[in-house]
Coordinates of C-alpha atoms and ligand atoms in Angstrom, one line a residue:
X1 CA -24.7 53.6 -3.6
X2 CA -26.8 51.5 -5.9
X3 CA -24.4 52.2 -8.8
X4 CA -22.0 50.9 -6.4
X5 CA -24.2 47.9 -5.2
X6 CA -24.6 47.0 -8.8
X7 CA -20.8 47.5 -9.7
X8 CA -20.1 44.8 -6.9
X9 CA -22.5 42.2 -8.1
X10 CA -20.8 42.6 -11.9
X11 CA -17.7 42.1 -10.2
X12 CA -18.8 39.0 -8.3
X13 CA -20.7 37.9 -11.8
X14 CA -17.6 38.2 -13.6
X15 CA -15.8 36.3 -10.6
X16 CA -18.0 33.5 -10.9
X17 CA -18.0 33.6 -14.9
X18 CA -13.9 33.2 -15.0
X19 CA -14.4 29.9 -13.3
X20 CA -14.7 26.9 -16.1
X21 CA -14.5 22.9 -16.1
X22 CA -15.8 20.2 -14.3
X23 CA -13.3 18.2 -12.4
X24 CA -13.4 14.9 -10.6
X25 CA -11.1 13.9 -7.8
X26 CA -9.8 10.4 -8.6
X27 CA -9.5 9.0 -5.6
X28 CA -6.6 6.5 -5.6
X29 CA -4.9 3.5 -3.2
X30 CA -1.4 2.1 -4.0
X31 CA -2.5 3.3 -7.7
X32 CA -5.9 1.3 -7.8
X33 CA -8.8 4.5 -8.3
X34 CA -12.0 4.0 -6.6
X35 CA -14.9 2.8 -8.7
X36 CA -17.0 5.7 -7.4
X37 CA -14.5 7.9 -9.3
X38 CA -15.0 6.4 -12.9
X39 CA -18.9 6.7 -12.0
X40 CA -18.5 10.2 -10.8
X41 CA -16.5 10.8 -15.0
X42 CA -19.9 9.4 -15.9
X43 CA -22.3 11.6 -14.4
X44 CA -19.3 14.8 -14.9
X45 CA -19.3 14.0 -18.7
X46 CA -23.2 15.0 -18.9
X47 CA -22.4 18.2 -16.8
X48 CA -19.4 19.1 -18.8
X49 CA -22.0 18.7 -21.8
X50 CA -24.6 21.2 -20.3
X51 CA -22.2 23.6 -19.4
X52 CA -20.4 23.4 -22.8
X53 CA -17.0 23.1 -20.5
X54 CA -14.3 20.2 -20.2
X55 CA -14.4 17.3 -18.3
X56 CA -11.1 16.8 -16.1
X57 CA -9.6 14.2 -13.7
X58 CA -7.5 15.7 -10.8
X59 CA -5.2 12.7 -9.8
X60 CA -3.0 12.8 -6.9
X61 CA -0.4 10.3 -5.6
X62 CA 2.9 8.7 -6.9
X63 CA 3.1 6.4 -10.0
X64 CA 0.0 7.3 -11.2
X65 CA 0.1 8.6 -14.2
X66 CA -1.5 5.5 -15.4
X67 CA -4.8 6.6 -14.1
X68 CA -4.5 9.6 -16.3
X69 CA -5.5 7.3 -19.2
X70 CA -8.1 5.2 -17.3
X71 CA -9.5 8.7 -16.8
X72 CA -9.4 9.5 -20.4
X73 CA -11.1 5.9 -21.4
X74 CA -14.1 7.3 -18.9
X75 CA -14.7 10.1 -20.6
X76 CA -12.5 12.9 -19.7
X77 CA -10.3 15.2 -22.0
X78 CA -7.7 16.5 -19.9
X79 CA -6.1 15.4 -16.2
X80 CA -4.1 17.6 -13.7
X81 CA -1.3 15.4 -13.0
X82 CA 0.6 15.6 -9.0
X83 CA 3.0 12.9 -9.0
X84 CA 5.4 13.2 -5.9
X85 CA 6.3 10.5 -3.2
X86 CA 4.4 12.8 -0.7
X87 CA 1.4 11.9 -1.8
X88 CA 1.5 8.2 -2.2
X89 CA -0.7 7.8 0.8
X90 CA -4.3 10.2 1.6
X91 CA -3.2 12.4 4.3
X92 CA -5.9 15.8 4.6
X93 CA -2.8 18.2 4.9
X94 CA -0.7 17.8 1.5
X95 CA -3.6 16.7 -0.1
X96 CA -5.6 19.4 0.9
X97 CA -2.4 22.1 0.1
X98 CA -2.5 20.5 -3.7
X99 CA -5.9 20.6 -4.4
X100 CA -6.3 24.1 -2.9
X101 CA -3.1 25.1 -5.5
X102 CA -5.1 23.9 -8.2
X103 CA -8.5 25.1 -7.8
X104 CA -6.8 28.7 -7.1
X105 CA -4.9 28.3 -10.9
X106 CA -7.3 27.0 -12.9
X107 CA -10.4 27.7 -11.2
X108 CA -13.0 24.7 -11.8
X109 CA -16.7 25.7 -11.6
X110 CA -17.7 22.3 -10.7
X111 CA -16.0 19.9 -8.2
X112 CA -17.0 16.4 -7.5
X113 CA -15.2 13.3 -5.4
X114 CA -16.9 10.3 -3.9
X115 CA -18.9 10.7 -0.6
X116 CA -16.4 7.8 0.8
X117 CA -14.1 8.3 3.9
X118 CA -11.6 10.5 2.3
X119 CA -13.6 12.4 -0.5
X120 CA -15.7 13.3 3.3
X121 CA -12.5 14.5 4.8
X122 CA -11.1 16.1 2.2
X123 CA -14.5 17.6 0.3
X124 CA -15.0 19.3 3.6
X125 CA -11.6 20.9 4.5
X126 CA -11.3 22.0 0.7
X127 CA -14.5 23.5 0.7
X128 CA -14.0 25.6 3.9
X129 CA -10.0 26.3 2.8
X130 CA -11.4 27.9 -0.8
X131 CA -14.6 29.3 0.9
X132 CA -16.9 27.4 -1.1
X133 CA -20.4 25.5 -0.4
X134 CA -20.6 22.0 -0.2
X135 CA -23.2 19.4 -1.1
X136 CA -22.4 16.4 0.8
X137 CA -23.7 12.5 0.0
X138 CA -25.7 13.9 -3.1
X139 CA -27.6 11.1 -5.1
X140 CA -28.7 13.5 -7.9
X141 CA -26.8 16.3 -9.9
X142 CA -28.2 18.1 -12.5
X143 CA -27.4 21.8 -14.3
X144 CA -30.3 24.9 -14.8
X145 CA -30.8 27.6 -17.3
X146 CA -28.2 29.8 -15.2
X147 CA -25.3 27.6 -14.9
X148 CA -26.2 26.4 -11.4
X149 CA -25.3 22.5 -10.4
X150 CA -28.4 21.2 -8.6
X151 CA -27.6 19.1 -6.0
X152 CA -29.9 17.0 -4.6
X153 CA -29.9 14.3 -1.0
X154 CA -31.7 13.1 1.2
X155 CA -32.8 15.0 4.1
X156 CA -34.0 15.6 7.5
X157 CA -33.5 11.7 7.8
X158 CA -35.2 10.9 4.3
X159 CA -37.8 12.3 5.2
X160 CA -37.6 14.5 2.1
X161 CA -35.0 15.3 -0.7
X162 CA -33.5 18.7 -1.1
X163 CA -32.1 19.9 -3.9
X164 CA -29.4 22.7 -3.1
X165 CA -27.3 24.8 -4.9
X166 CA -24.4 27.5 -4.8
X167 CA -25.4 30.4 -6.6
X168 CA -22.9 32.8 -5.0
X169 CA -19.9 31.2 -4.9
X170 CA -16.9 29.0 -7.3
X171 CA -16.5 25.9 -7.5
X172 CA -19.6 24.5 -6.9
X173 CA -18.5 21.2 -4.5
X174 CA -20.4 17.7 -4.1
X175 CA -19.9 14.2 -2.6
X176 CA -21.7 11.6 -4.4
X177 CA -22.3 8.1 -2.4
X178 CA -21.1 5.2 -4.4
X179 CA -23.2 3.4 -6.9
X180 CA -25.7 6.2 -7.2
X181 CA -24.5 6.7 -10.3
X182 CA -23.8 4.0 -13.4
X183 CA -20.7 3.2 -14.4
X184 CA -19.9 4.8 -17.9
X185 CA -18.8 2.7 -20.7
X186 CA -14.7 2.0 -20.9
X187 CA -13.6 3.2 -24.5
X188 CA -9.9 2.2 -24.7
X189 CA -7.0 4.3 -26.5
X190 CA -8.9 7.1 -25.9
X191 CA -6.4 10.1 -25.6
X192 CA -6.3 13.5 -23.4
X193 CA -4.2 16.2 -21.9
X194 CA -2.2 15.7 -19.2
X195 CA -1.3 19.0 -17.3
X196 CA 1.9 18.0 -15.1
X197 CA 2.5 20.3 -12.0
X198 CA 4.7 19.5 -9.3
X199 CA 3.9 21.0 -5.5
X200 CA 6.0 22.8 -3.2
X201 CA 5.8 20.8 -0.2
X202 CA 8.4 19.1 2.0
X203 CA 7.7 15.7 3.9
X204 CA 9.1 17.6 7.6
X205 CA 6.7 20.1 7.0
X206 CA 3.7 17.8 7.3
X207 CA 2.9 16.8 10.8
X208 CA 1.0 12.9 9.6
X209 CA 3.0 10.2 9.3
X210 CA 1.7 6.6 7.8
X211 CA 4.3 4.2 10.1
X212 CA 2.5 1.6 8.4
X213 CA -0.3 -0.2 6.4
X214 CA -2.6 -2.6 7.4
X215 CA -4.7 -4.0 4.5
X216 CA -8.0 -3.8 5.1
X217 CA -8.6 -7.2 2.9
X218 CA -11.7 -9.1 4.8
X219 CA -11.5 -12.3 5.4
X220 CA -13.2 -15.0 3.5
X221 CA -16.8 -14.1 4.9
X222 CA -16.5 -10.9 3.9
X223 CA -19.2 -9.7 1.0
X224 CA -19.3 -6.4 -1.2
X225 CA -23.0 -6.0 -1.3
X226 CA -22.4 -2.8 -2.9
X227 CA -21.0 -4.8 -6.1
X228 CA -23.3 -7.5 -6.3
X229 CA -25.7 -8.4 -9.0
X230 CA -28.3 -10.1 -6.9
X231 CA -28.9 -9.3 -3.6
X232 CA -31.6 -11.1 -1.7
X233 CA -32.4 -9.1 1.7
X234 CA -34.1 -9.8 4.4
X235 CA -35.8 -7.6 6.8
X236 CA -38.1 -7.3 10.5
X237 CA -40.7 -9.9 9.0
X238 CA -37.5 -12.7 8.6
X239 CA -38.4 -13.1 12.6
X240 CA -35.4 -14.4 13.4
X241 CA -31.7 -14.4 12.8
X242 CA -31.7 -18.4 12.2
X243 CA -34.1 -17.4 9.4
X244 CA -31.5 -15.4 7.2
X245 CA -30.8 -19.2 5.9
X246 CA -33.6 -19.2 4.0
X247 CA -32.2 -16.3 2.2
X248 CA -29.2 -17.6 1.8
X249 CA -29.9 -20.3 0.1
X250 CA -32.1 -18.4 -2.7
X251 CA -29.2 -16.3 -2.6
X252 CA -26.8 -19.0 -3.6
X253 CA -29.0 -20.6 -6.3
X254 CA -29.0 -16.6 -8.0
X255 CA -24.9 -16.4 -7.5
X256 CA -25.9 -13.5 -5.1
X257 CA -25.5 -11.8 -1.5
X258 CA -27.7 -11.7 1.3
X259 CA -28.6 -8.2 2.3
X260 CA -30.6 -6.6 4.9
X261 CA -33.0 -3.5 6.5
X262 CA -31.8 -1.2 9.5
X263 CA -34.4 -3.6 11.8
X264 CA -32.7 -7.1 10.8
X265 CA -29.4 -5.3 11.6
X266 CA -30.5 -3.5 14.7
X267 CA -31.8 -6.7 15.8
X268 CA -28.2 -8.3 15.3
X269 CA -29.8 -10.6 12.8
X270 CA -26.8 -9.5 9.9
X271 CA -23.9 -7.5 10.3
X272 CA -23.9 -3.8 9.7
X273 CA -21.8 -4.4 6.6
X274 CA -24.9 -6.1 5.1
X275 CA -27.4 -3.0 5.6
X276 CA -28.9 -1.1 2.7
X277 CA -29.9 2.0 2.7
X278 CA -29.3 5.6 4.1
X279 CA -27.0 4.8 6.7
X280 CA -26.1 1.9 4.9
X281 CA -25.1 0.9 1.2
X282 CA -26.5 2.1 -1.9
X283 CA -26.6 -0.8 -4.6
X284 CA -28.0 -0.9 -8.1
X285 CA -28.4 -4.9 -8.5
X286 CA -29.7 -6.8 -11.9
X287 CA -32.2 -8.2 -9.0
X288 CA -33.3 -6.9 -5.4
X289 CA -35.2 -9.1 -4.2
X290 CA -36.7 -7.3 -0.7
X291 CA -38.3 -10.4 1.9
X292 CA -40.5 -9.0 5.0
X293 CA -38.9 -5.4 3.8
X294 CA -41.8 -2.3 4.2
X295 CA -39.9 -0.2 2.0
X296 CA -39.4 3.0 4.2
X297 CA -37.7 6.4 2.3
X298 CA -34.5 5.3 4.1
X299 CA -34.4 1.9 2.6
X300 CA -35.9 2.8 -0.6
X301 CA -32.9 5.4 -1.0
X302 CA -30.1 2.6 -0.7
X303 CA -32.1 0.1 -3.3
X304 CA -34.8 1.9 -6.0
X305 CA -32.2 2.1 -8.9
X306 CA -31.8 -1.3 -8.7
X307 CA -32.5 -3.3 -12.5
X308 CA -35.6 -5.4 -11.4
X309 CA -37.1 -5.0 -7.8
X310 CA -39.0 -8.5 -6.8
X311 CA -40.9 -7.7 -3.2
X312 CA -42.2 -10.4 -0.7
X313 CA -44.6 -8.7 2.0
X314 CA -47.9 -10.1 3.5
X315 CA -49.2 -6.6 3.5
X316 CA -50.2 -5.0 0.1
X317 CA -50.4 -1.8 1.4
X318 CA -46.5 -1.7 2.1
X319 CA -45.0 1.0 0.3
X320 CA -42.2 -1.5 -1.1
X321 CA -44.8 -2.3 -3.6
X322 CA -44.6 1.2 -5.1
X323 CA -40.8 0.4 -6.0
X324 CA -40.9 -3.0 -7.0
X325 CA -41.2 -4.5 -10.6
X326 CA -42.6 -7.6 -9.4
X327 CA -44.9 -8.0 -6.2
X328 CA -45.7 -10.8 -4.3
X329 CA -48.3 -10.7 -1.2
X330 CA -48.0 -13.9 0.8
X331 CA -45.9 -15.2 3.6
X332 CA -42.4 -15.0 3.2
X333 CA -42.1 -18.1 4.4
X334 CA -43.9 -20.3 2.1
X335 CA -42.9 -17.8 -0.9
X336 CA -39.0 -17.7 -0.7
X337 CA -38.6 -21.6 -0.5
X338 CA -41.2 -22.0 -3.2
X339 CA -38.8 -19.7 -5.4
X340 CA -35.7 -21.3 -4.3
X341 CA -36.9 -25.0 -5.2
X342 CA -38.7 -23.5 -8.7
X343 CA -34.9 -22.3 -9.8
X344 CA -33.3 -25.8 -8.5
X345 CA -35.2 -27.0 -11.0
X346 CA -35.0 -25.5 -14.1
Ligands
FAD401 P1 -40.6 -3.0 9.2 O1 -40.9 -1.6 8.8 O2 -41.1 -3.4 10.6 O3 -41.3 -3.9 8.1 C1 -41.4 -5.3 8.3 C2 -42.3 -5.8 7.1 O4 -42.3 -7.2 7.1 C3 -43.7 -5.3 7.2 O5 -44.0 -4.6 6.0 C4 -44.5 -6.6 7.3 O6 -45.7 -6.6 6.6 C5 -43.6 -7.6 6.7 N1 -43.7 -9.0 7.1 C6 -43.8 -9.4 8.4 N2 -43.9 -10.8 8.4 C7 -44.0 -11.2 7.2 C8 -44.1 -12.5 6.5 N3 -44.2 -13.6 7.3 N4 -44.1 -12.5 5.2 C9 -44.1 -11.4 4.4 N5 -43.9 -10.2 5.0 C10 -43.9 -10.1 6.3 N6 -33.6 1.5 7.3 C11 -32.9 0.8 6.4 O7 -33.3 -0.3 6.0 N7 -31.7 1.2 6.0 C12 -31.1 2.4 6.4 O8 -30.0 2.7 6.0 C13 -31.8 3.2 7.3 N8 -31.3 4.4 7.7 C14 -32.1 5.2 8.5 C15 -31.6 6.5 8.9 C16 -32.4 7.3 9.7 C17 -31.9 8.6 10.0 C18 -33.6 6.8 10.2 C19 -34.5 7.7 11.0 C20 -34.1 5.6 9.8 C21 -33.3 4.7 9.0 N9 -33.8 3.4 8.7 C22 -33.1 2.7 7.8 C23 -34.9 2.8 9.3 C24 -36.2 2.9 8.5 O9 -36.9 4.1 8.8 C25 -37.1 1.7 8.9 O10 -37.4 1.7 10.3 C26 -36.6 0.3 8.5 O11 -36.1 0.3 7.2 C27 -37.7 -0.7 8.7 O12 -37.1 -2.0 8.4 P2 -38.0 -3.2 7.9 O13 -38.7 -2.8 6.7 O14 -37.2 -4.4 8.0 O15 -39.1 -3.3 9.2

């Protein structure tokens, strides 16, 4: 029985040995890819390099072919191409059908899409369809000595973060939260492989319809803090809704956003949209400038990667001070004018 035991596990190694590549979905609307993707080519480039394996886009929908060479100037050498009118809008079945087809041909050892609404819904059914692990809203990925992708997020609210892996299965799947990682640099003209495959799949066969498309375009109010270069954010020590102004206004005088903790938006003093942090954005800014912030694990996780962190707290013990580049301890109140009129200034 050990002989057999031990004939088994070489099987299984072997399994897991034929799998090679790092892949990342490209997630795509109306042909526009989602930033996290070209991230994602960023951080999957240094994998690839570890593992001594390519780096490849998977890109799904119709007219697309373009992002095939966006894919390439990111970083990656070869792109599995499904061009069809079936897939010109995300729906889980098709999608999920092609991906599965892929992963079963060419057997990638590492897969990666954004941890956005449909890398979530697709990640999960791809994983579970292919009997695989998955690592969702990751903020770190790493390789060790035997191959295996570490994959570490938050957990047990922030509390802590665990690092897991997938040591017995192929591929090895994360979600990665946009902005965790930097965008890699754009080289232009760069050239790949582009594998072209075309799925069996009939539009009567799939029970989703889109009827029709409502653009989710904000109106003017509407602010990507998750893009911004300066963020100014205000948290339970701003007192008051009526006091985000003061914000604002330093905000403006920066070309920046106004952003804010769990508390200011529990307390309806900012709109959810606005919140950084765990269960809110993650942004890397040139300048976070934290006002009345504490700087608890779940805040700290949506805003230490940031450039430059500037705190404002009248406690020096708050543990925003162990992130920040810059401290100040004083009142909020006298400090953020002060700032505001020093920069009108110069
Ligand atoms: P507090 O912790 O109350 O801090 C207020 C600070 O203001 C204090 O440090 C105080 O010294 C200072 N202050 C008061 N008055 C002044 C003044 N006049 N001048 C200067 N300083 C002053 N939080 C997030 O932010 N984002 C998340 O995404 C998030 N997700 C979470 C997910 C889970 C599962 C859980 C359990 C919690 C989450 N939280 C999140 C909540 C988080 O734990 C904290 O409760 C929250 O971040 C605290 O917000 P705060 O720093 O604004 O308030």
């Amino acid at each position: 029985p050990d002989e057999e035991v031990d004939e088994g596990e070489k099987q299984r190694r072997e399994l897991l040995a034929s799998y090679r590549g790092v892949w990342v979905f490209i997630e795509q609307t109306e042909g526009e890819a989602a930033r996290v993707s070209w991230e994602l080519l960023g951080k999957g480039a240094e994998l690839a390099e570890n593992l001594g394996v390519e780096l490849c886009a998977v890109v799904l929908g119709h007219q697309v072919e373009h992002l095939c060479a966006e894919a390439f100037s990111y970083g990656a050498t070869k792109a599995y191409l499904l061009d069809q009118p079936v897939f010109r809008y995300y729906r889980t079945d098709p999608y999920l059908d092609a991906l599965c087809y892929l992963i079963d041909r060419y057997k990638p050892e590492v897969v990666l899409m954004g941890a956005t609404g449909l890398g979530r819904d697709l990640a999960g059914a791809v994983a579970t369809r292919v009997k695989t692990g998955l690592t969702a809203d990751c903020t770190g990925l790493d390789i060790d000595d035997k191959r295996n992708l570490m994959q570490t997020r938050p957990a047990f609210g922030g509390n802590i973060m665990a690092t897991i892996m997938c040591d017995k299965f192929r591929p090895q799947m994360s979600t990665v939260r946009p902005h965790v990682m930097p965008m890699p640099e754009k080289t232009e003209g760069r050239s790949g492989e582009i594998i072209r495959k075309s799925f069996a799949i009939n539009e009567a066969d799939i029970f989703t319809k889109v009827l029709e498309v409502i653009s989710d375009k904000k109106g003017k109010d509407h602010v990507d803090i998750a893009g911004a270069e300066f963020i100014v954010s205000g948290g339970r020590g701003m007192m008051a809704k009526e006091n985000f102004a003061m914000l604002k206004e330093l905000a403006d005088e920066l070309g920046g956003v106004v952003g804010a903790s769990r508390s200011a938006v529990d307390a309806g003093w900012m709109p959810q949209e606005r919140q950084v942090g765990q269960t809110g954005k993650t942004v890397r800014p040139k300048i976070y400038i934290a006002c009345g912030i504490s700087g608890a694990i779940q805040h700290l996780v949506g805003m230490q990667d940031s450039d430059m962190v500037i705190a404002i707290n009248r406690d020096r013990e708050a543990p925003i001070f162990e992130v920040a580049s810059y401290g100040i301890v004083g009142d909020l109140f006298q400090v953020v004018p002060a700032i505001t009129e020093r920069l009108r200034e110069l």
